[in-house]
Coordinates of C-alpha atoms in Angstrom, one line a residue:
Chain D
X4 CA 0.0 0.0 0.0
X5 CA 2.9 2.3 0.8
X6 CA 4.0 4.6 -2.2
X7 CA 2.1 1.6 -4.5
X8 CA 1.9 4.1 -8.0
X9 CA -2.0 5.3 -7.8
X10 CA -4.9 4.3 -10.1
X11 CA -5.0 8.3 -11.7
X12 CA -8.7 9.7 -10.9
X13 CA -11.0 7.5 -8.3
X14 CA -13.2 10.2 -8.1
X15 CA -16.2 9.0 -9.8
X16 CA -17.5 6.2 -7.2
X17 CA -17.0 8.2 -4.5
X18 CA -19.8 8.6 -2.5
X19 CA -20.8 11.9 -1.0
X20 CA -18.2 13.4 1.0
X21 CA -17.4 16.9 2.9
X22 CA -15.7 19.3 1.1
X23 CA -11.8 20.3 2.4
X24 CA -11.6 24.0 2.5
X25 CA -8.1 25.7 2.4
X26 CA -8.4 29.2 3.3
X27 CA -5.1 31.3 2.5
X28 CA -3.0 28.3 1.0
X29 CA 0.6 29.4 0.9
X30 CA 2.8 26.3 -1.0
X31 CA 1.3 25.4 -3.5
X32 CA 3.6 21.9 -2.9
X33 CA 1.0 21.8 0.0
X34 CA -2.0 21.9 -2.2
X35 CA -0.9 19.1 -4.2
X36 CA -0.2 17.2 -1.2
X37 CA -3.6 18.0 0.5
X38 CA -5.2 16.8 -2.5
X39 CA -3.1 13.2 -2.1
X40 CA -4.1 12.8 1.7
X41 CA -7.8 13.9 0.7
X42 CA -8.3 11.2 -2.4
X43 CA -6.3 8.2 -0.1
X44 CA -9.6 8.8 1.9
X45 CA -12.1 9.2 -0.4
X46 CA -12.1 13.1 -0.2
X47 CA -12.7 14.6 -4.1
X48 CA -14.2 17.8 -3.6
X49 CA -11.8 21.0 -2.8
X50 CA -12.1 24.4 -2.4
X51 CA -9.9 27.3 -2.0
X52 CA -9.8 30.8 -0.6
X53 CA -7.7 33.3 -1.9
X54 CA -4.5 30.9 -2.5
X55 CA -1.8 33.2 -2.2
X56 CA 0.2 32.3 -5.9
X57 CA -3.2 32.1 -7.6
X58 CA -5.0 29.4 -9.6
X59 CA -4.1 27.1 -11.1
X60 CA -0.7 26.3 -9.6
X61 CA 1.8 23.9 -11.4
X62 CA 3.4 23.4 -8.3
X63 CA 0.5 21.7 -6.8
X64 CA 0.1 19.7 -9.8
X65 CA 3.6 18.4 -9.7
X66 CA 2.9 17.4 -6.3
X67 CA -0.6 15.8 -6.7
X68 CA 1.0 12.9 -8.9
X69 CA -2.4 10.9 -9.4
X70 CA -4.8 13.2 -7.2
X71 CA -4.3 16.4 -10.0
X72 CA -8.1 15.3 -10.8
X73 CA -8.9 16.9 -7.4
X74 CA -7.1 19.8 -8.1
X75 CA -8.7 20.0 -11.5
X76 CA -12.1 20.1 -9.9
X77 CA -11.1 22.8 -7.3
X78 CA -13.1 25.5 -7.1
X79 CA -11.4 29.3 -5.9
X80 CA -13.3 32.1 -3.7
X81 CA -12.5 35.1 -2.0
X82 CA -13.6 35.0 1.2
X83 CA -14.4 31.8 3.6
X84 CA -18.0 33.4 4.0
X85 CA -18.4 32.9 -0.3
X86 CA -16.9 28.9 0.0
X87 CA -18.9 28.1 3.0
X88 CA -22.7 29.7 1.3
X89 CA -23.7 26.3 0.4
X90 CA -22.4 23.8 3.5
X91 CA -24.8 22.9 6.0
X92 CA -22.2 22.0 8.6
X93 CA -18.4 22.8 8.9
X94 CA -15.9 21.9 11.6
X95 CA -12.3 24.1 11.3
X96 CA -9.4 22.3 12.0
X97 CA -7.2 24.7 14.4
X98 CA -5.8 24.9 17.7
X99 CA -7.9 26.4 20.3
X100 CA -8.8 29.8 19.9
X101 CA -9.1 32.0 23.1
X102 CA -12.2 34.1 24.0
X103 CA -14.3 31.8 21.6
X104 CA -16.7 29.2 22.7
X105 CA -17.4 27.2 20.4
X106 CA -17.0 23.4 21.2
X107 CA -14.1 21.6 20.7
X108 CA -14.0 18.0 20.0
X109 CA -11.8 15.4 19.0
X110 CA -11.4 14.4 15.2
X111 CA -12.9 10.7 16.2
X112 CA -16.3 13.0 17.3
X113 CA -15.7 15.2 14.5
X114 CA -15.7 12.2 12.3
X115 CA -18.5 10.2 13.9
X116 CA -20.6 13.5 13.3
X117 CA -19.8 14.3 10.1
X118 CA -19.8 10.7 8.4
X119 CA -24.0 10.8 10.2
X120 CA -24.4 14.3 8.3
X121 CA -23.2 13.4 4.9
X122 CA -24.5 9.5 4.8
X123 CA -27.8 12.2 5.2
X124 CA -27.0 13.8 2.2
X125 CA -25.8 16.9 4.5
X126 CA -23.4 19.3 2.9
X127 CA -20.3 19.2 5.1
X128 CA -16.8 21.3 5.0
X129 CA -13.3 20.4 6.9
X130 CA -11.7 24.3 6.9
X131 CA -8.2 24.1 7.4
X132 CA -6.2 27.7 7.7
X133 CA -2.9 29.4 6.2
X134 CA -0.1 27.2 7.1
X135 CA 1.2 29.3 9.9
X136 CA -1.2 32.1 10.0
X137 CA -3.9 29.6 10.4
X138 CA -7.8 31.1 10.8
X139 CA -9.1 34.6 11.7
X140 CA -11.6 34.5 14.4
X141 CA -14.2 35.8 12.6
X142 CA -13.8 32.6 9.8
X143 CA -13.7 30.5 12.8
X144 CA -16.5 31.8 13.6
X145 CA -18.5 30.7 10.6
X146 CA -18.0 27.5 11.3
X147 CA -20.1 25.0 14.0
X148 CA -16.9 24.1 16.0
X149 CA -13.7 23.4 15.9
X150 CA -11.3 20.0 15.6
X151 CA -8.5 20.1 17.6
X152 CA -5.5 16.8 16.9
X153 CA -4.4 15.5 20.1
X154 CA -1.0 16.1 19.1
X155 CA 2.1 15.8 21.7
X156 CA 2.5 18.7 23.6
X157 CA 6.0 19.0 23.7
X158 CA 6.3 18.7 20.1
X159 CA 3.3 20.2 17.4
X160 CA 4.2 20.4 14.1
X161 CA 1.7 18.7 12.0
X162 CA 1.6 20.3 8.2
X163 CA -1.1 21.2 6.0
X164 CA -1.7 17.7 4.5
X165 CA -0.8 15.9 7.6
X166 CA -3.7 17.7 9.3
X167 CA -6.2 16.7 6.4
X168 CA -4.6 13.1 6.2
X169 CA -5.6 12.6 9.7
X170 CA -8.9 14.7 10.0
X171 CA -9.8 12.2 6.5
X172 CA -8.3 8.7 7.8
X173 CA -11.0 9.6 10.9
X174 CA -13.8 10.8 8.3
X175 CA -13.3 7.5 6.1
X176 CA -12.9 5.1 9.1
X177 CA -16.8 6.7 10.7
X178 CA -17.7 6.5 7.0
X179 CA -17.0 3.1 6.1
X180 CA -18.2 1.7 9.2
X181 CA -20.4 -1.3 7.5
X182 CA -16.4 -2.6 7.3
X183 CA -16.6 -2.6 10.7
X184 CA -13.0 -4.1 11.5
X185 CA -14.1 -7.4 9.7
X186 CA -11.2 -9.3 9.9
X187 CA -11.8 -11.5 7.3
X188 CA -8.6 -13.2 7.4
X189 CA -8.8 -14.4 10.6
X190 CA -8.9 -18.7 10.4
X191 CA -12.0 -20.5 12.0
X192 CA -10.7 -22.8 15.1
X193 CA -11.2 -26.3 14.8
X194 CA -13.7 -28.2 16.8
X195 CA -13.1 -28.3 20.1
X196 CA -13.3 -32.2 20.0
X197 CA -10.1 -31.6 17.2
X198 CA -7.8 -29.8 19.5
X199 CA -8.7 -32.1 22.3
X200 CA -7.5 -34.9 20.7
X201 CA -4.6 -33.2 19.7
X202 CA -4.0 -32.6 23.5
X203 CA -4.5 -36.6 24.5
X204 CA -2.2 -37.1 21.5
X205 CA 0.4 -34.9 22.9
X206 CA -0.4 -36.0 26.9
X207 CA 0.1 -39.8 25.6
X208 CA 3.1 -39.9 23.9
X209 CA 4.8 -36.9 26.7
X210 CA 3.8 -40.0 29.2
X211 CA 5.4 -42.8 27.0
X212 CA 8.7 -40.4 26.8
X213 CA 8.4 -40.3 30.9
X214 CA 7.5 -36.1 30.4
X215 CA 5.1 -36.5 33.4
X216 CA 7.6 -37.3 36.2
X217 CA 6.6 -36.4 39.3
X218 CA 3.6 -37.6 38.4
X219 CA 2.1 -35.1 40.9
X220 CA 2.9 -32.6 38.7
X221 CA 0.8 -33.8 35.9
X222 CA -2.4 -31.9 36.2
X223 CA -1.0 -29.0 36.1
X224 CA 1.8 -29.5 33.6
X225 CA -1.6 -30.6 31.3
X226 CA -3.3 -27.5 32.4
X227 CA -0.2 -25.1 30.8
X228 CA 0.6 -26.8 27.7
X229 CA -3.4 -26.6 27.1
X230 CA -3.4 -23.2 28.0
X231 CA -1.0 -22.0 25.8
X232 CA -1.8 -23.8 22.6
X233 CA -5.2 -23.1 23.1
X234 CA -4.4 -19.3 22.4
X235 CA -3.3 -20.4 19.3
X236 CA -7.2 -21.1 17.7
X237 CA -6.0 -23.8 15.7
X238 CA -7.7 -24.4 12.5
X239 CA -8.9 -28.4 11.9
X240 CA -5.5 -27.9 8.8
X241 CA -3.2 -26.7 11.4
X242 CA -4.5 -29.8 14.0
X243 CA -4.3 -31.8 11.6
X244 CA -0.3 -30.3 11.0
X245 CA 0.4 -30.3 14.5
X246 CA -0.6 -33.9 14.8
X247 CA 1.9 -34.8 12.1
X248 CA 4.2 -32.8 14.0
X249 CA 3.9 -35.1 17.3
X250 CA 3.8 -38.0 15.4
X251 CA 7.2 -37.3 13.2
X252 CA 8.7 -35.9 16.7
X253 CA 7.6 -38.7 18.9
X254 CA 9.1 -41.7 15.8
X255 CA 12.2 -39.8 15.7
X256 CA 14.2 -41.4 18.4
X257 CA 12.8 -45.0 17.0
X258 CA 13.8 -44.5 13.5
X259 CA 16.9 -43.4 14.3
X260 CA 17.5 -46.5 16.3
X261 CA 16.3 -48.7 13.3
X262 CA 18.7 -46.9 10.9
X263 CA 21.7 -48.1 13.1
Chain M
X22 CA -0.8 23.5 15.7
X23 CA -0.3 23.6 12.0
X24 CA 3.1 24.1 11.3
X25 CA 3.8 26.6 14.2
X26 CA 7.9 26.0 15.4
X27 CA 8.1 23.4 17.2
X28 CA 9.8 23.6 20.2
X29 CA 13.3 21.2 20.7
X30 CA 13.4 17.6 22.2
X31 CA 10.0 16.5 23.8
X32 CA 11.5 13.4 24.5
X33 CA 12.4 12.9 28.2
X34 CA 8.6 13.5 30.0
X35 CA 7.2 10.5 26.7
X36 CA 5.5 7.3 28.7
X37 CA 6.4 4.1 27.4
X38 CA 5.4 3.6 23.7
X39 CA 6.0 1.0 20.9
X40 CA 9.1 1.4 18.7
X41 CA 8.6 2.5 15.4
X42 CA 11.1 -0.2 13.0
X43 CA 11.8 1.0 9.2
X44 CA 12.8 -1.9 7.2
X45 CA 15.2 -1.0 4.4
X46 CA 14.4 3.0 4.0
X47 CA 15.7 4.4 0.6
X48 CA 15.7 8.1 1.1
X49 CA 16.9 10.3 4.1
X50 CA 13.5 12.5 3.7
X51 CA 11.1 9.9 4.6
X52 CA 13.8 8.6 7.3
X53 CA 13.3 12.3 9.0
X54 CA 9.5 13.0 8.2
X55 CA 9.1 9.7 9.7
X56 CA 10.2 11.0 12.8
X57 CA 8.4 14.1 13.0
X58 CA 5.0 12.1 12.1
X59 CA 6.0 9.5 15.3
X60 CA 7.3 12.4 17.9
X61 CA 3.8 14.1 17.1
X62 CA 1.9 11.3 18.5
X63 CA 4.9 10.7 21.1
X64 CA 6.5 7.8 19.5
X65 CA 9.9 8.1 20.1
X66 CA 12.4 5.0 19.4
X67 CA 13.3 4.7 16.0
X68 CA 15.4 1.4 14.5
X69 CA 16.7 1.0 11.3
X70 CA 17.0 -2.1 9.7
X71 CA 19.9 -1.7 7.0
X72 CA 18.6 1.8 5.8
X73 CA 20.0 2.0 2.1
X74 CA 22.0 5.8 2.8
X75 CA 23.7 4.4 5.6
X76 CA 23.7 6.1 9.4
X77 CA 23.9 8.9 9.7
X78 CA 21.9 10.6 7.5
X79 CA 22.2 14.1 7.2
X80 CA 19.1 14.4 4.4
X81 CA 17.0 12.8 7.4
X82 CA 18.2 15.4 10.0
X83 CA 17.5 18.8 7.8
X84 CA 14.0 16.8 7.2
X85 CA 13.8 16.1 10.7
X86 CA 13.7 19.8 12.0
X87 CA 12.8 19.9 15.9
X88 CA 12.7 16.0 16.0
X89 CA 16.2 15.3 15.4
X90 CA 16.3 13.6 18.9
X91 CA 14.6 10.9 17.4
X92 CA 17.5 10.6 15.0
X93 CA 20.3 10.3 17.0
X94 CA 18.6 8.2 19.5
X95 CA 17.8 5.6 16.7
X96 CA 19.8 2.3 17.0
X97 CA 20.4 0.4 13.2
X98 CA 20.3 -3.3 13.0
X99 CA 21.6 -5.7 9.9
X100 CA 18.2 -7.6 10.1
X101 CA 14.7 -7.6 11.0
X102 CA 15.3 -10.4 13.1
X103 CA 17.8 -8.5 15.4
X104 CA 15.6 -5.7 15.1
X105 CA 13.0 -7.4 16.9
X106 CA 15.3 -9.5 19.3
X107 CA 13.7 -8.0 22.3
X108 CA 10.6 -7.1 21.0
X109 CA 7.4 -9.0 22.8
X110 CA 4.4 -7.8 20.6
X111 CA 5.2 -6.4 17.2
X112 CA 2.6 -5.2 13.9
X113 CA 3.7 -5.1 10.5
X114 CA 1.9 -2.6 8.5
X115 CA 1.6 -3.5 4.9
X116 CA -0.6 -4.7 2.4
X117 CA -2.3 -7.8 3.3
X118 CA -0.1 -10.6 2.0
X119 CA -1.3 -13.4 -0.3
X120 CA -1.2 -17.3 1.0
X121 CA -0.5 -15.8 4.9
X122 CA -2.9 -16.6 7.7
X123 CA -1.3 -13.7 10.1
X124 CA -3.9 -11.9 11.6
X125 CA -5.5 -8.7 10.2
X126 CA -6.4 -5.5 11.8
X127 CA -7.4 -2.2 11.5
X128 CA -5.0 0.8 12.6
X129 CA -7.8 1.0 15.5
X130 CA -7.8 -2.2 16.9
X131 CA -4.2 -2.4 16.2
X132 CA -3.8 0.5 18.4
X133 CA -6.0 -0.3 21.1
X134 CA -3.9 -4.0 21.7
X135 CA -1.0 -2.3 21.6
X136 CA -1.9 0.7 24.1
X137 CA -3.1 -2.2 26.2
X138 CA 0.6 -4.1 26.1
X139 CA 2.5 -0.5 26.7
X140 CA 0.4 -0.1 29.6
X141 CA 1.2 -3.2 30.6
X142 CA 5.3 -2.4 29.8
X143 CA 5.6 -4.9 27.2
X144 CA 8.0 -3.7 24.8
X145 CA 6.1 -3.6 21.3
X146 CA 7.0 -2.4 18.2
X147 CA 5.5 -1.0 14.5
X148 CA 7.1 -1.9 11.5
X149 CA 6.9 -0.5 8.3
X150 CA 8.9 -2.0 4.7
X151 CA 10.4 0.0 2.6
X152 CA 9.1 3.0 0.3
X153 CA 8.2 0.7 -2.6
X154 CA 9.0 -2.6 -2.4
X155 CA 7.8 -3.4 1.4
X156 CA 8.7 -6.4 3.1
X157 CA 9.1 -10.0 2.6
X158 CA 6.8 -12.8 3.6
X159 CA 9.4 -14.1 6.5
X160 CA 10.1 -11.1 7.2
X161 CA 5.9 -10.5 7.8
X162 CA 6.3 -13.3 9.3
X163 CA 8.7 -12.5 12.1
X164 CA 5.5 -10.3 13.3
X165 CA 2.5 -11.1 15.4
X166 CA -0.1 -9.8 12.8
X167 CA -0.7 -7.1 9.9
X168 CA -1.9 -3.7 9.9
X169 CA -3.9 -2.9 7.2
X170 CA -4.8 1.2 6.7
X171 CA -8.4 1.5 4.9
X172 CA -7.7 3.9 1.9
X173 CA -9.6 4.4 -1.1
X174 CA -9.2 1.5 -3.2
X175 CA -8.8 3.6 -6.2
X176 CA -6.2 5.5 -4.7
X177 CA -4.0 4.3 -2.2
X178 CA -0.9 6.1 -1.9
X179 CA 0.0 6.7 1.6
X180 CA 3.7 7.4 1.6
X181 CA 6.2 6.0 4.7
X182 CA 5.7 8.8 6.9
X183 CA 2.1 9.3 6.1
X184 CA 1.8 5.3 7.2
X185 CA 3.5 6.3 10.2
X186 CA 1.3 9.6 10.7
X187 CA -1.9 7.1 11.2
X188 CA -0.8 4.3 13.1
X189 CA 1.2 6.6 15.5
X190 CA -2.2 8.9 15.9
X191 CA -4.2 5.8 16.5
X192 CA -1.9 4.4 19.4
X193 CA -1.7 8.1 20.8
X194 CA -5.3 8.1 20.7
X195 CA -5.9 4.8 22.6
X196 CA -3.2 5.4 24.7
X197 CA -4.5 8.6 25.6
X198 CA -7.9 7.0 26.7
X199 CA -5.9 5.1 29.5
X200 CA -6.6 1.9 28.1
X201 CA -9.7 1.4 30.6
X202 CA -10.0 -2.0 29.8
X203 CA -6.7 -3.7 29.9
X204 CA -6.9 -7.4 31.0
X205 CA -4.2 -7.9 33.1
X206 CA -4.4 -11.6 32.5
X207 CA -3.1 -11.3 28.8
X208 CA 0.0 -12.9 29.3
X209 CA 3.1 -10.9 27.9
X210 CA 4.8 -12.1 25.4
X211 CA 8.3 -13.8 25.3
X212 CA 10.9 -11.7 23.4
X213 CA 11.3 -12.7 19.5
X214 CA 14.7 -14.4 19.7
X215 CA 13.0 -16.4 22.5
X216 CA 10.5 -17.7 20.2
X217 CA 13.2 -18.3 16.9
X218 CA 15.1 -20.3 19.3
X219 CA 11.9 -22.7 19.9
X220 CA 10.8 -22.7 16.4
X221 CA 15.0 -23.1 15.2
X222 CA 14.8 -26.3 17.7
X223 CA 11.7 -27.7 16.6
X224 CA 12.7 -27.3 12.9
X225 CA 16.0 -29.1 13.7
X226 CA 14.3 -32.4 15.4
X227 CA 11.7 -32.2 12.8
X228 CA 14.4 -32.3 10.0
X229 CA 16.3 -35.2 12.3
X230 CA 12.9 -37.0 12.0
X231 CA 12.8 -36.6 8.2
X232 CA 9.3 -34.5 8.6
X233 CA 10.1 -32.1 5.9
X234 CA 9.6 -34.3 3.0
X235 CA 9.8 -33.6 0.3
X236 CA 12.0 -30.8 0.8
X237 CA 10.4 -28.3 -1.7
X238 CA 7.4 -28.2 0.4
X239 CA 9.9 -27.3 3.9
X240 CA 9.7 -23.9 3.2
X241 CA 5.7 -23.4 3.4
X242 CA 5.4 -26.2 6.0
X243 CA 7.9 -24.0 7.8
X244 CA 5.7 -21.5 7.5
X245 CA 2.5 -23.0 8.6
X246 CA 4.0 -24.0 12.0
X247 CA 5.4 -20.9 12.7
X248 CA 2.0 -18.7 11.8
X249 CA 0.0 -21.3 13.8
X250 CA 2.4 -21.1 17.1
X251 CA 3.0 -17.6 17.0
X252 CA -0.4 -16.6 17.6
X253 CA -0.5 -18.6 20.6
X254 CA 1.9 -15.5 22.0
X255 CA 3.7 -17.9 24.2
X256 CA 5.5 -16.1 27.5
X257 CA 8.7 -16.9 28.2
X258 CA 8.2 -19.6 30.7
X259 CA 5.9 -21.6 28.0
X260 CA 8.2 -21.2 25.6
X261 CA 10.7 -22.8 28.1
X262 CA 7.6 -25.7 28.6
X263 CA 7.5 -25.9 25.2
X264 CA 11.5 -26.7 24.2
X265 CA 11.5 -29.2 26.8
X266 CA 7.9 -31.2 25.1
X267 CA 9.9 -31.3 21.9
X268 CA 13.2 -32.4 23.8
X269 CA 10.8 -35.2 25.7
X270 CA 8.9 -36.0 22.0
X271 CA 12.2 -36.4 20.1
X272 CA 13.9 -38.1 22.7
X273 CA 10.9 -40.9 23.5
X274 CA 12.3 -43.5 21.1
X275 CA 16.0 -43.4 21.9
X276 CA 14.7 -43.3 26.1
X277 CA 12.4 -46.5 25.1
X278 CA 14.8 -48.4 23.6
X279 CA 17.4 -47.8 26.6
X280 CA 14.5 -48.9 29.0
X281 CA 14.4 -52.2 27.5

C-alpha cells in the first residue's frame, strides 16, 4: 500500500463526502499534497480561498501525482463566508482559539458526526487555515466548531496535508463503518473435540517419553501446555499439522534407532 | 498546531510507547519525516534495519527539524530479526499478504492491543517495509499480525511517513484513553529471539525426524507452524515448557529403547 503508483482519478464512485476548505493556502507543494491525503480517503471535492500564488498552480500539480483530478475540480473564492454559502455544517481544523466558545472536539467526534451528516445527504466542509497564520476568528467563527488533533505537547508540528490526512483517515474510518473491523482473514478454530484430541495425543506420547515425572505434577503440567496452545485457535489444517508434527517428533528417536 | 515552530526535544517526559522499525528505508526524507509524524503522537524510538543511505543521515536530519532527537537516538540493526530481538508484541503494516494466515487488523484495533501491552510495559514495536518494495513474507512473518490502513481502493498512496502519521495517531489516541479495559491476565509475550530459538529447535528435530519431506514443500510447511504457534503469544516460561515437550517427543524413542 505504501507509495504503490495510484490508479489516476477514483473520483467517480466516491460517494458523498465533505468538502476540504483551504483558506489562504501558501505552497502550492501543499496543495498538491492535500489533495493526495484527501483522495487516499475518499475526499474529491476542494475548495480554496484566496491561494496566495493564484490558480491554477503547477506546483500543486507536480505534487498531486495521481490526485491532479482533485485539483482540476477545485473551485477558488474570495472570502471563507463565499466557499462556506452552500455547506450545512463545517468543523475548522485549528488549535484552540481563546475568548471563543465554540465546542471543541476530538477528530474521532468530529468524524462520527460528520460521516452521520453526509451519509444524510448533509453538505459538510473540513476548513483548514494558512499554514502558519492559520484562521481569523471571525472565519472560525462561521463555522459550527472546531477540531483540535491531540497532538504531543511537547512537540506540534503537523503540516497542512498531515492535518487533512488525519482529519480524512477519521472521516473515512466513521464513514465506512459497514467494514466494521471485519477481519476476514482471521482462520475459524477447529472443533473443540479436534484440539482435544490433539492434547490426548500430545499428553500420551509426553507420558510414554516419561515427560510427566513427578507424576504429581501432571495436572498441572496438562493445564499449561493446554493453556497455551489453546491461544493459538488452531484451524482443523493446522490440527491436523500439529498432529503430524507429534507424530514425526515422537518416531524420531525410534527411527533413528532402526537406521543403526 | 499547523506548522507553528516546534519547540526542541520533547522526549524525556514520553511514557512508554511501541518502537517505530523501518525496514530497508531508501531516502533520508522519509527517514526524518518519519520521525516528525511519530514524535507528534509521542512515538519516540526509532530502529533502522539496513537503511539504504547508511547512518547517519544528514538528508533525514535537515528533514527532521525539531525531532532530530529521534534521529540520533535511533539504533540500526543488519536484520529484521535482530531488530526485533527484544521485541514482545510487534505489527507489520503493509498490504495484506497473499497465502499468509497472520492476523489482520485495522489501525484502531491495532492500536487499542498495543496501548493495552504498553500499559502493561511490554516492549512492542510497528514496522513499516520499505518505500516501494515493502517487506518480505518471512520477514511479515517474524510479526504477530498485519496492519492494514483503509484507503480508497482507487487511490492508495499513503507514503512511509504518512503510514507512520496514522498508526502513530491511533496508538496516541488509545493510549490517551488510558486503556480502561486492559486485561491484566493477557500474558506478555516472550521476546522474539525467544520464540526463533523454539521454532529453530523444533525445525531441527523435525528435520532429524525426516518430517520435511519432500524438501520443496519445507519452506511453506515452515511457515505453517510458525503462523499457527505464534499466535498462541507464548511467554517466556511456555516457551521454556514448550522446548523441553519437543526435547521429551524427540527423545521418547532413543529413552524406550534404553529402558528395555
Amino acid at each position: 500500500m505504501i507509495d504503490e503508483p495510484p490508479r489516476r482519478g477514483g473520483l467517480a464512485e466516491l460517494a458523498p463526502a465533505p468538502a476540504v476548505i483551504l483558506v489562504r493556502p501558501q505552497m502550492g507543494e501543499n496543495i498538491g499534497a492535500t489533495a493526495r491525503a484527501m483522495l487516499n480517503f475518499g475526499l474529491a471535492e476542494l475548495r480554496l480561498v484566496a491561494p496566495r500564488d493564484g490558480w491554477p498552480n503547477p506546483a500543486a500539480e507536480a505534487m498531486a501525482s495521481g490526485a491532479v483530478a482533485v485539483l482540476e475540480g477545485a473551485k477558488v473564492f474570495a472570502t471563507v463566508e463565499d466557499a462556506l454559502a452552500d455547506i450545512q455544517f463545517a468543523l475548522a481544523t485549528t488549535a484552540r482559539p481563546r475568548e471563543m466558545r465554540l465546542p471543541v472536539v476530538s477528530p474521532e467526534i468530529a468524524a462520527a458526526d460528520m460521516a452521520a451528516r453526509t451519509d444524510q445527504a448533509q453538505r459538510c466542509a473540513f476548513l483548514f487555515g494558512a499554514e502558519r497564520s492559520g484562521l481569523e476568528n471571525d472565519e472560525i467563527l462561521k463555522t459550527d466548531g472546531i477540531i483540535s488533533i491531540p497532538v504531543n505537547p511537547a512537540f506540534a508540528s503537523l503540516n497542512l496535508a498531515q492535518a487533512v490526512l488525519v482529519v480524512g483517515y477519521e472521516w473515512s474510518r466513521h464513514h465506512a463503518a459497514q467494514s466494521k473491523n471485519i477481519d476476514d482473514a482471521t482462520p475459524a478454530p477447529a472443533p473443540k473435540s479436534d484440539f482435544q484430541n490433539l492434547m490426548a495425543q500430545l499428553f500420551s506420547e509426553l507420558d510414554d517419553a516419561g515427560y510427566f515425572f513427578p507424576p504429581e505434577k501432571r495436572t498441572v503440567k496438562e493445564r499449561n501446555l493446554t493453556v497455551a496452545l489453546a491461544r493459538a485457535g488452531l484451524t482443523e489444517g493446522e490440527v491436523r499439522t500439529w498432529r503430524g508434527v507429534i507424530k514425526a517428533l515422537a518416531s524420531k528417536g525410534r527411527n533413528n534407532e532402526r537406521a543403526r
